[in-house]
Short mmCIF file of C-alpha atoms in Angstrom, two decimals:
data_model
loop_
_atom_site.label_atom_id
_atom_site.label_comp_id
_atom_site.label_asym_id
_atom_site.label_seq_id
_atom_site.Cartn_x
_atom_site.Cartn_y
_atom_site.Cartn_z
CA MET D 27 -124.71 -36.86 -17.10
CA ASP D 28 -126.62 -34.50 -14.80
CA LEU D 29 -129.05 -35.23 -11.98
CA GLU D 30 -132.41 -34.57 -13.59
CA ILE D 31 -135.27 -32.90 -11.73
CA VAL D 32 -138.63 -32.89 -13.51
CA PHE D 33 -141.22 -30.16 -13.01
CA ASN D 34 -144.72 -31.40 -12.20
CA GLU D 35 -146.95 -29.16 -14.31
CA LEU D 36 -150.04 -30.26 -12.36
CA SER D 37 -148.82 -28.20 -9.40
CA LEU D 38 -149.51 -24.97 -11.30
CA GLN D 39 -152.91 -25.60 -12.80
CA ALA D 40 -154.43 -22.84 -10.67
CA PRO D 41 -152.43 -19.61 -10.17
CA ALA D 42 -151.99 -17.90 -6.82
CA ALA D 43 -154.58 -15.31 -5.86
CA GLU D 44 -151.99 -12.54 -5.78
CA MET D 45 -148.39 -11.81 -6.69
CA ASN D 46 -146.81 -12.04 -3.23
CA THR D 47 -148.10 -15.59 -2.78
CA ALA D 48 -146.65 -16.51 -6.18
CA ARG D 49 -143.28 -15.10 -5.12
CA LEU D 50 -143.38 -17.24 -1.97
CA TRP D 51 -144.19 -20.31 -4.05
CA MET D 52 -141.22 -19.65 -6.30
CA GLU D 53 -138.90 -18.95 -3.37
CA GLU D 54 -139.80 -22.33 -1.84
CA PHE D 55 -139.43 -23.95 -5.27
CA ILE D 56 -135.91 -22.57 -5.71
CA ASN D 57 -134.90 -23.44 -2.14
CA THR D 58 -136.12 -26.99 -2.69
CA ILE D 59 -134.00 -27.38 -5.83
CA LEU D 60 -131.00 -25.82 -4.06
CA SER D 61 -131.30 -28.45 -1.33
CA VAL D 62 -130.78 -31.20 -3.92
CA LYS D 63 -127.02 -31.75 -3.61
CA PRO D 64 -125.66 -33.99 -6.39
CA PRO D 65 -122.41 -35.89 -5.80
CA ALA D 66 -119.20 -33.98 -6.57
CA GLY D 67 -118.64 -33.43 -10.26
CA PHE D 68 -122.31 -33.45 -11.20
CA LYS D 69 -124.92 -30.73 -11.46
CA ARG D 70 -128.69 -30.42 -11.36
CA LYS D 71 -130.80 -30.11 -14.49
CA LEU D 72 -134.45 -29.02 -14.56
CA ARG D 73 -136.64 -30.64 -17.23
CA THR D 74 -139.91 -28.87 -18.11
CA LYS D 75 -142.56 -28.59 -20.79
CA SER D 76 -142.13 -25.94 -23.48
CA ASP D 77 -144.60 -23.54 -21.85
CA PHE D 78 -142.77 -23.45 -18.49
CA ASN D 79 -141.61 -19.83 -18.72
CA TYR D 80 -145.11 -18.66 -19.65
CA LEU D 81 -147.00 -20.42 -16.88
CA LEU D 82 -149.35 -18.11 -14.99
CA LEU D 83 -148.17 -17.72 -11.39
CA ALA D 84 -150.79 -15.11 -10.43
CA PRO D 85 -153.15 -12.78 -12.31
CA ASP D 86 -151.07 -10.80 -14.86
CA TYR D 87 -147.88 -12.39 -13.52
CA ARG D 88 -146.22 -15.16 -15.51
CA LEU D 89 -143.06 -17.05 -14.69
CA VAL D 90 -141.13 -15.08 -17.30
CA GLN D 91 -142.16 -11.91 -15.44
CA TRP D 92 -140.97 -13.40 -12.16
CA ARG D 93 -137.59 -13.97 -13.83
CA ASN D 94 -137.40 -10.21 -14.48
CA ASP D 95 -139.06 -9.06 -11.25
CA PRO D 96 -136.83 -6.49 -9.43
CA ASP D 97 -138.50 -7.45 -6.13
CA VAL D 98 -137.17 -11.01 -6.42
CA ASP D 99 -133.66 -11.94 -5.28
CA PRO D 100 -131.54 -11.65 -8.47
CA GLU D 101 -129.46 -14.68 -7.45
CA LYS D 102 -132.57 -16.86 -7.44
CA ARG D 103 -133.69 -15.44 -10.77
CA ARG D 104 -130.30 -16.27 -12.25
CA PHE D 105 -130.25 -19.69 -10.63
CA ILE D 106 -133.30 -20.96 -12.46
CA ARG D 107 -131.66 -20.00 -15.76
CA THR D 108 -128.64 -22.16 -14.94
CA LEU D 109 -130.90 -25.19 -14.47
CA GLN D 110 -132.24 -25.22 -18.01
CA ASP D 111 -130.00 -26.54 -20.76
CA LYS D 112 -130.88 -25.01 -24.12
CA ASN D 113 -129.69 -28.18 -25.83
CA ASP D 114 -132.35 -30.28 -24.10
CA PRO D 115 -135.69 -30.49 -25.90
CA PRO D 116 -138.76 -29.67 -23.79
CA LEU D 117 -140.91 -32.50 -22.52
CA PRO D 118 -143.48 -33.29 -25.24
CA ASP D 119 -147.19 -33.35 -24.47
CA ILE D 120 -147.46 -36.90 -25.80
CA ALA D 121 -144.45 -38.69 -24.42
CA ASP D 122 -145.37 -42.19 -25.58
CA PRO D 123 -148.78 -43.17 -27.00
CA GLY D 124 -148.37 -46.60 -25.44
CA ILE D 125 -148.12 -45.42 -21.84
CA GLU D 126 -149.84 -42.84 -19.65
CA VAL D 127 -149.20 -41.77 -16.08
CA ILE D 128 -152.29 -40.60 -14.21
CA TYR D 129 -152.35 -38.71 -10.92
CA GLU D 130 -155.72 -38.12 -9.27
CA GLN D 131 -157.50 -38.80 -12.58
CA GLN D 132 -155.31 -36.33 -14.49
CA LYS D 133 -152.77 -37.14 -17.18
CA ALA D 134 -149.30 -36.10 -16.00
CA ILE D 135 -146.38 -35.38 -18.33
CA GLY D 136 -143.78 -34.44 -15.71
CA LEU D 137 -144.66 -37.39 -13.49
CA TYR D 138 -144.49 -39.66 -16.55
CA TYR D 139 -140.86 -38.66 -17.13
CA ALA D 140 -139.99 -38.93 -13.45
CA PHE D 141 -141.41 -42.47 -13.41
CA VAL D 142 -139.92 -43.75 -16.67
CA PHE D 143 -136.48 -42.19 -16.19
CA ASN D 144 -136.24 -42.64 -12.40
CA SER D 145 -135.95 -38.90 -11.78
CA LEU D 146 -137.10 -36.65 -8.95
CA ALA D 147 -140.39 -34.83 -9.58
CA ILE D 148 -140.64 -31.34 -8.11
CA SER D 149 -143.72 -29.20 -7.49
CA LEU D 150 -144.73 -25.79 -6.30
CA GLN D 151 -146.42 -25.88 -2.90
CA SER D 152 -149.64 -24.58 -4.42
CA ASP D 153 -151.85 -27.17 -2.71
CA SER D 154 -151.68 -29.60 0.20
CA GLN D 155 -151.70 -32.57 -2.20
CA TRP D 156 -148.12 -31.66 -3.16
CA ASN D 157 -146.90 -31.80 0.44
CA LEU D 158 -145.75 -35.39 -0.05
CA SER D 159 -142.33 -36.94 -0.60
CA ARG D 160 -143.82 -39.68 -2.78
CA LEU D 161 -146.75 -39.61 -5.17
CA LYS D 162 -148.92 -42.61 -5.97
CA VAL D 163 -149.67 -42.77 -9.69
CA GLU D 164 -151.52 -45.05 -12.07
CA VAL D 165 -149.51 -46.27 -15.04
CA ILE D 166 -151.68 -47.32 -17.96
CA THR D 167 -150.05 -49.21 -20.81
CA VAL D 168 -151.46 -50.53 -24.06
CA ASP D 169 -150.54 -54.16 -24.54
CA GLU D 170 -151.93 -54.98 -27.97
CA ASP D 171 -155.65 -54.23 -27.50
CA GLU D 172 -155.52 -54.59 -23.73
CA PHE D 173 -155.15 -51.73 -21.25
CA VAL D 174 -152.98 -52.72 -18.29
CA THR D 175 -153.06 -50.56 -15.15
CA THR D 176 -150.43 -50.72 -12.41
CA HIS D 177 -149.93 -48.59 -9.31
CA GLU D 178 -146.48 -47.07 -8.94
CA THR D 179 -144.62 -44.54 -6.78
CA VAL D 180 -142.80 -41.44 -8.02
CA LEU D 181 -140.16 -39.72 -5.87
CA HIS D 182 -141.30 -36.16 -5.26
CA ALA D 183 -140.37 -32.97 -3.44
CA SER D 184 -141.97 -29.60 -2.84
CA CYS D 185 -139.85 -28.55 0.15
CA CYS D 186 -136.41 -29.13 1.63
CA ASN D 187 -137.70 -31.72 4.10
CA HIS D 188 -138.86 -33.90 1.22
CA VAL D 189 -135.41 -33.69 -0.36
CA GLU D 190 -133.83 -34.84 2.92
CA GLU D 191 -135.96 -37.98 2.74
CA HIS D 192 -134.41 -38.74 -0.64
CA CYS D 193 -130.80 -38.16 0.37
CA ASN D 194 -129.84 -41.84 -0.05
CA TRP D 195 -131.38 -41.84 -3.53
CA ILE D 196 -129.47 -38.68 -4.44
CA GLN D 197 -126.17 -39.99 -3.10
CA ALA D 198 -126.69 -43.25 -5.02
CA PHE D 199 -126.69 -41.23 -8.25
CA GLN D 200 -123.09 -42.17 -9.03
CA GLU D 201 -123.89 -45.86 -8.72
CA ARG D 202 -126.94 -45.44 -10.96
CA LEU D 203 -124.71 -43.61 -13.42
CA ARG D 204 -122.27 -46.53 -13.41
CA GLN D 205 -125.21 -48.77 -14.23
CA GLU D 206 -126.47 -46.40 -16.92
CA VAL D 207 -126.21 -47.74 -20.44
CA ILE D 208 -125.92 -45.65 -23.59
CA ASP D 209 -127.85 -47.92 -25.91
CA GLY D 210 -128.55 -51.57 -26.61
CA LEU D 211 -125.05 -52.26 -27.91
CA ASP D 212 -123.53 -50.85 -24.71
CA LEU D 213 -125.95 -52.97 -22.66
CA TRP D 214 -124.93 -56.13 -24.51
CA ASN D 215 -121.21 -55.42 -24.22
CA ARG D 216 -121.50 -54.76 -20.46
CA ARG D 217 -123.91 -57.57 -19.60
CA GLU D 218 -121.37 -59.58 -17.59
CA GLU D 219 -120.29 -56.50 -15.61
CA LEU D 220 -123.82 -55.31 -14.83
CA PHE D 221 -125.61 -58.65 -14.50
CA PRO D 222 -123.16 -61.32 -13.27
CA SER D 223 -126.02 -63.60 -12.15
CA LEU D 224 -127.78 -63.55 -15.52
CA LEU D 225 -126.89 -65.68 -18.54
CA PHE D 226 -127.99 -64.46 -21.95
CA CYS D 227 -128.92 -66.62 -24.92
CA GLU D 228 -127.10 -65.53 -28.07
CA SER D 229 -130.47 -64.79 -29.68
CA VAL D 230 -130.91 -61.90 -27.23
CA SER D 231 -127.91 -60.10 -28.72
CA LYS D 232 -129.65 -58.81 -31.85
CA GLN D 233 -132.82 -58.01 -29.91
CA ILE D 234 -130.99 -55.86 -27.37
CA GLN D 235 -128.79 -54.11 -29.92
CA THR D 236 -131.82 -52.68 -31.73
CA LEU D 237 -132.48 -50.40 -28.74
CA TYR D 238 -131.19 -46.90 -29.33
CA VAL D 239 -130.26 -44.17 -26.87
CA GLY D 240 -133.04 -42.38 -24.99
CA THR D 241 -135.87 -44.80 -25.72
CA PRO D 242 -138.16 -45.47 -22.75
CA VAL D 243 -138.14 -49.21 -23.47
CA LEU D 244 -134.33 -49.27 -23.09
CA ARG D 245 -134.72 -47.94 -19.55
CA GLN D 246 -137.41 -50.54 -18.91
CA VAL D 247 -135.22 -53.39 -20.17
CA VAL D 248 -132.36 -52.29 -17.91
CA LYS D 249 -134.74 -51.89 -14.97
CA LYS D 250 -136.22 -55.39 -15.38
CA LEU D 251 -132.79 -56.98 -15.78
CA PHE D 252 -131.61 -55.34 -12.55
CA GLU D 253 -134.73 -56.65 -10.81
CA LEU D 254 -133.78 -60.18 -11.84
CA GLU D 255 -130.11 -59.61 -10.94
CA ASN D 256 -131.02 -58.29 -7.49
CA TYR D 257 -133.37 -61.22 -6.91
CA CYS D 258 -130.60 -63.68 -7.77
CA LYS D 259 -128.46 -62.17 -5.01
CA ILE D 260 -131.02 -63.16 -2.37
CA TRP D 261 -132.08 -66.43 -4.01
CA ILE D 262 -129.70 -68.69 -2.11
CA ASP D 263 -131.77 -71.87 -1.92
CA GLY D 264 -135.22 -73.24 -2.56
CA ALA D 265 -137.50 -72.80 -5.53
CA PHE D 266 -137.87 -69.63 -7.59
CA ASN D 267 -140.40 -67.27 -5.98
CA SER D 268 -141.86 -64.74 -8.41
CA ASP D 269 -143.63 -62.96 -5.54
CA LEU D 270 -140.28 -61.52 -4.46
CA LEU D 271 -139.81 -59.70 -7.77
CA PRO D 272 -141.05 -56.10 -8.00
CA SER D 273 -142.60 -56.77 -11.42
CA LYS D 274 -145.39 -59.21 -12.12
CA THR D 275 -144.12 -62.48 -13.60
CA THR D 276 -146.45 -64.81 -15.49
CA PRO D 277 -146.08 -68.03 -17.52
CA GLU D 278 -147.49 -68.41 -21.00
CA SER D 279 -150.94 -69.93 -21.22
CA THR D 280 -151.27 -73.60 -22.18
CA SER D 281 -152.77 -72.66 -25.53
CA ARG D 282 -149.90 -70.28 -26.38
CA LEU D 283 -147.31 -72.85 -25.30
CA GLN D 284 -148.87 -75.41 -27.63
CA GLN D 285 -149.20 -72.95 -30.49
CA LEU D 286 -145.84 -71.18 -30.12
CA LYS D 287 -143.54 -73.81 -28.61
CA ASP D 288 -140.93 -73.43 -31.37
CA GLU D 289 -140.95 -69.62 -31.15
CA LEU D 290 -140.53 -69.81 -27.35
CA THR D 291 -137.62 -72.27 -27.54
CA PHE D 292 -134.07 -70.87 -27.46
CA LEU D 293 -130.55 -72.27 -27.41
CA CYS D 294 -128.93 -71.52 -24.04
CA PRO D 295 -125.26 -70.81 -23.19
CA ASP D 296 -124.88 -74.35 -21.75
CA GLY D 297 -125.75 -75.85 -25.16
CA LYS D 298 -129.24 -76.96 -24.16
CA THR D 299 -132.50 -75.74 -25.68
CA ARG D 300 -135.25 -74.61 -23.33
CA VAL D 301 -138.82 -73.39 -23.61
CA PHE D 302 -139.05 -69.91 -22.06
CA SER D 303 -142.53 -69.56 -20.62
CA LEU D 304 -141.97 -67.17 -17.69
CA HIS D 305 -141.97 -63.55 -18.73
CA ILE D 306 -142.21 -59.96 -17.50
CA ARG D 307 -144.14 -57.26 -19.31
CA MET D 308 -142.50 -53.93 -20.08
CA THR D 309 -143.96 -50.45 -20.40
CA GLY D 310 -142.87 -47.59 -22.59
CA GLY D 311 -142.43 -49.43 -25.86
CA GLY D 312 -145.61 -51.28 -26.72
CA ALA D 313 -146.21 -54.95 -25.96
CA TRP D 314 -142.64 -55.93 -25.04
CA ARG D 315 -141.70 -59.04 -23.07
CA LEU D 316 -138.65 -60.33 -21.23
CA HIS D 317 -138.66 -64.16 -21.23
CA PHE D 318 -136.43 -65.99 -18.77
CA SER D 319 -135.78 -69.41 -17.26
CA GLU D 320 -135.06 -70.22 -13.63
CA GLU D 321 -133.91 -73.81 -14.31
CA LEU D 322 -130.26 -73.14 -13.38
CA GLY D 323 -131.16 -71.62 -10.02
CA PRO D 324 -130.76 -70.88 -7.18
CA GLY D 325 -128.85 -67.69 -7.95
CA LYS D 326 -128.84 -67.96 -11.74
CA ILE D 327 -131.39 -66.92 -14.37
CA ILE D 328 -131.20 -67.35 -18.14
CA ILE D 329 -132.52 -64.58 -20.38
CA GLY D 330 -134.01 -66.07 -23.54
CA TYR D 331 -135.86 -63.27 -25.28
CA ILE D 332 -136.32 -59.50 -25.06
CA GLY D 333 -138.63 -57.90 -27.58
CA PRO D 334 -142.21 -57.52 -28.82
CA LYS D 335 -144.73 -60.11 -27.72
CA ILE D 336 -144.06 -63.37 -29.54
CA GLN D 337 -146.84 -64.18 -32.01
#
């Protein structure tokens, strides 16, 4: 697996006034990517939309022309070709109808992918708003008929200094790769290795194994499980504190508990049945929920259900 860098298409909405400025933008862009040093044995990969090579850098000067410009360092022109894998599909305009990522009131495809897949977003230094190592975005998800908005952070770079700020994240790539799962079956088979503090009800097995490779909701499931696993490591004594989790945790309403008690009750690994009220919402796959119980704590959490909202 390669270290993915995702191009932020919003950084080239307005072309440079003239060709020399565009060349400077591209030089900084290439230098920024070059400063991303993956761990040994891995390489960088640039993910873009399908129109990347035809983006207008300056009047009558598109990116494809820059790639053939004799006044541009040929090594840098060749370098950008090495970043793009022909076997990778371009980023689609509609990544997931159930989730949108908004930056400064604009829908963002590149930032969507950087957020969902925990990648580094990269921009041209075409405007001062891109001179940031982190971008604040709004994530809007559709949960049944309800729009849910959260505020998230996307790792970002438009210069070498920004990349330096992310050096720990880059060097942790190998550990993230170890934690990477291929699909739901792989996740289930490795649950004890990846999540030693979490116990899984047998009913979760079929739910998890329906997740196939590359689906955004698979990444979200893994992310939420690691949030619970990491919380267990610091939960040494006292009562469960949902405020210490990165994701919002809520119990079911009284009316839903009364109406759906049987559906929310699962047989646990210790042979007891429990009602799983506490849950975390997930983005990227519709109205998905992760239901868990903290009754065995401190330091242990039971996972009872992962799937679409129980009705």
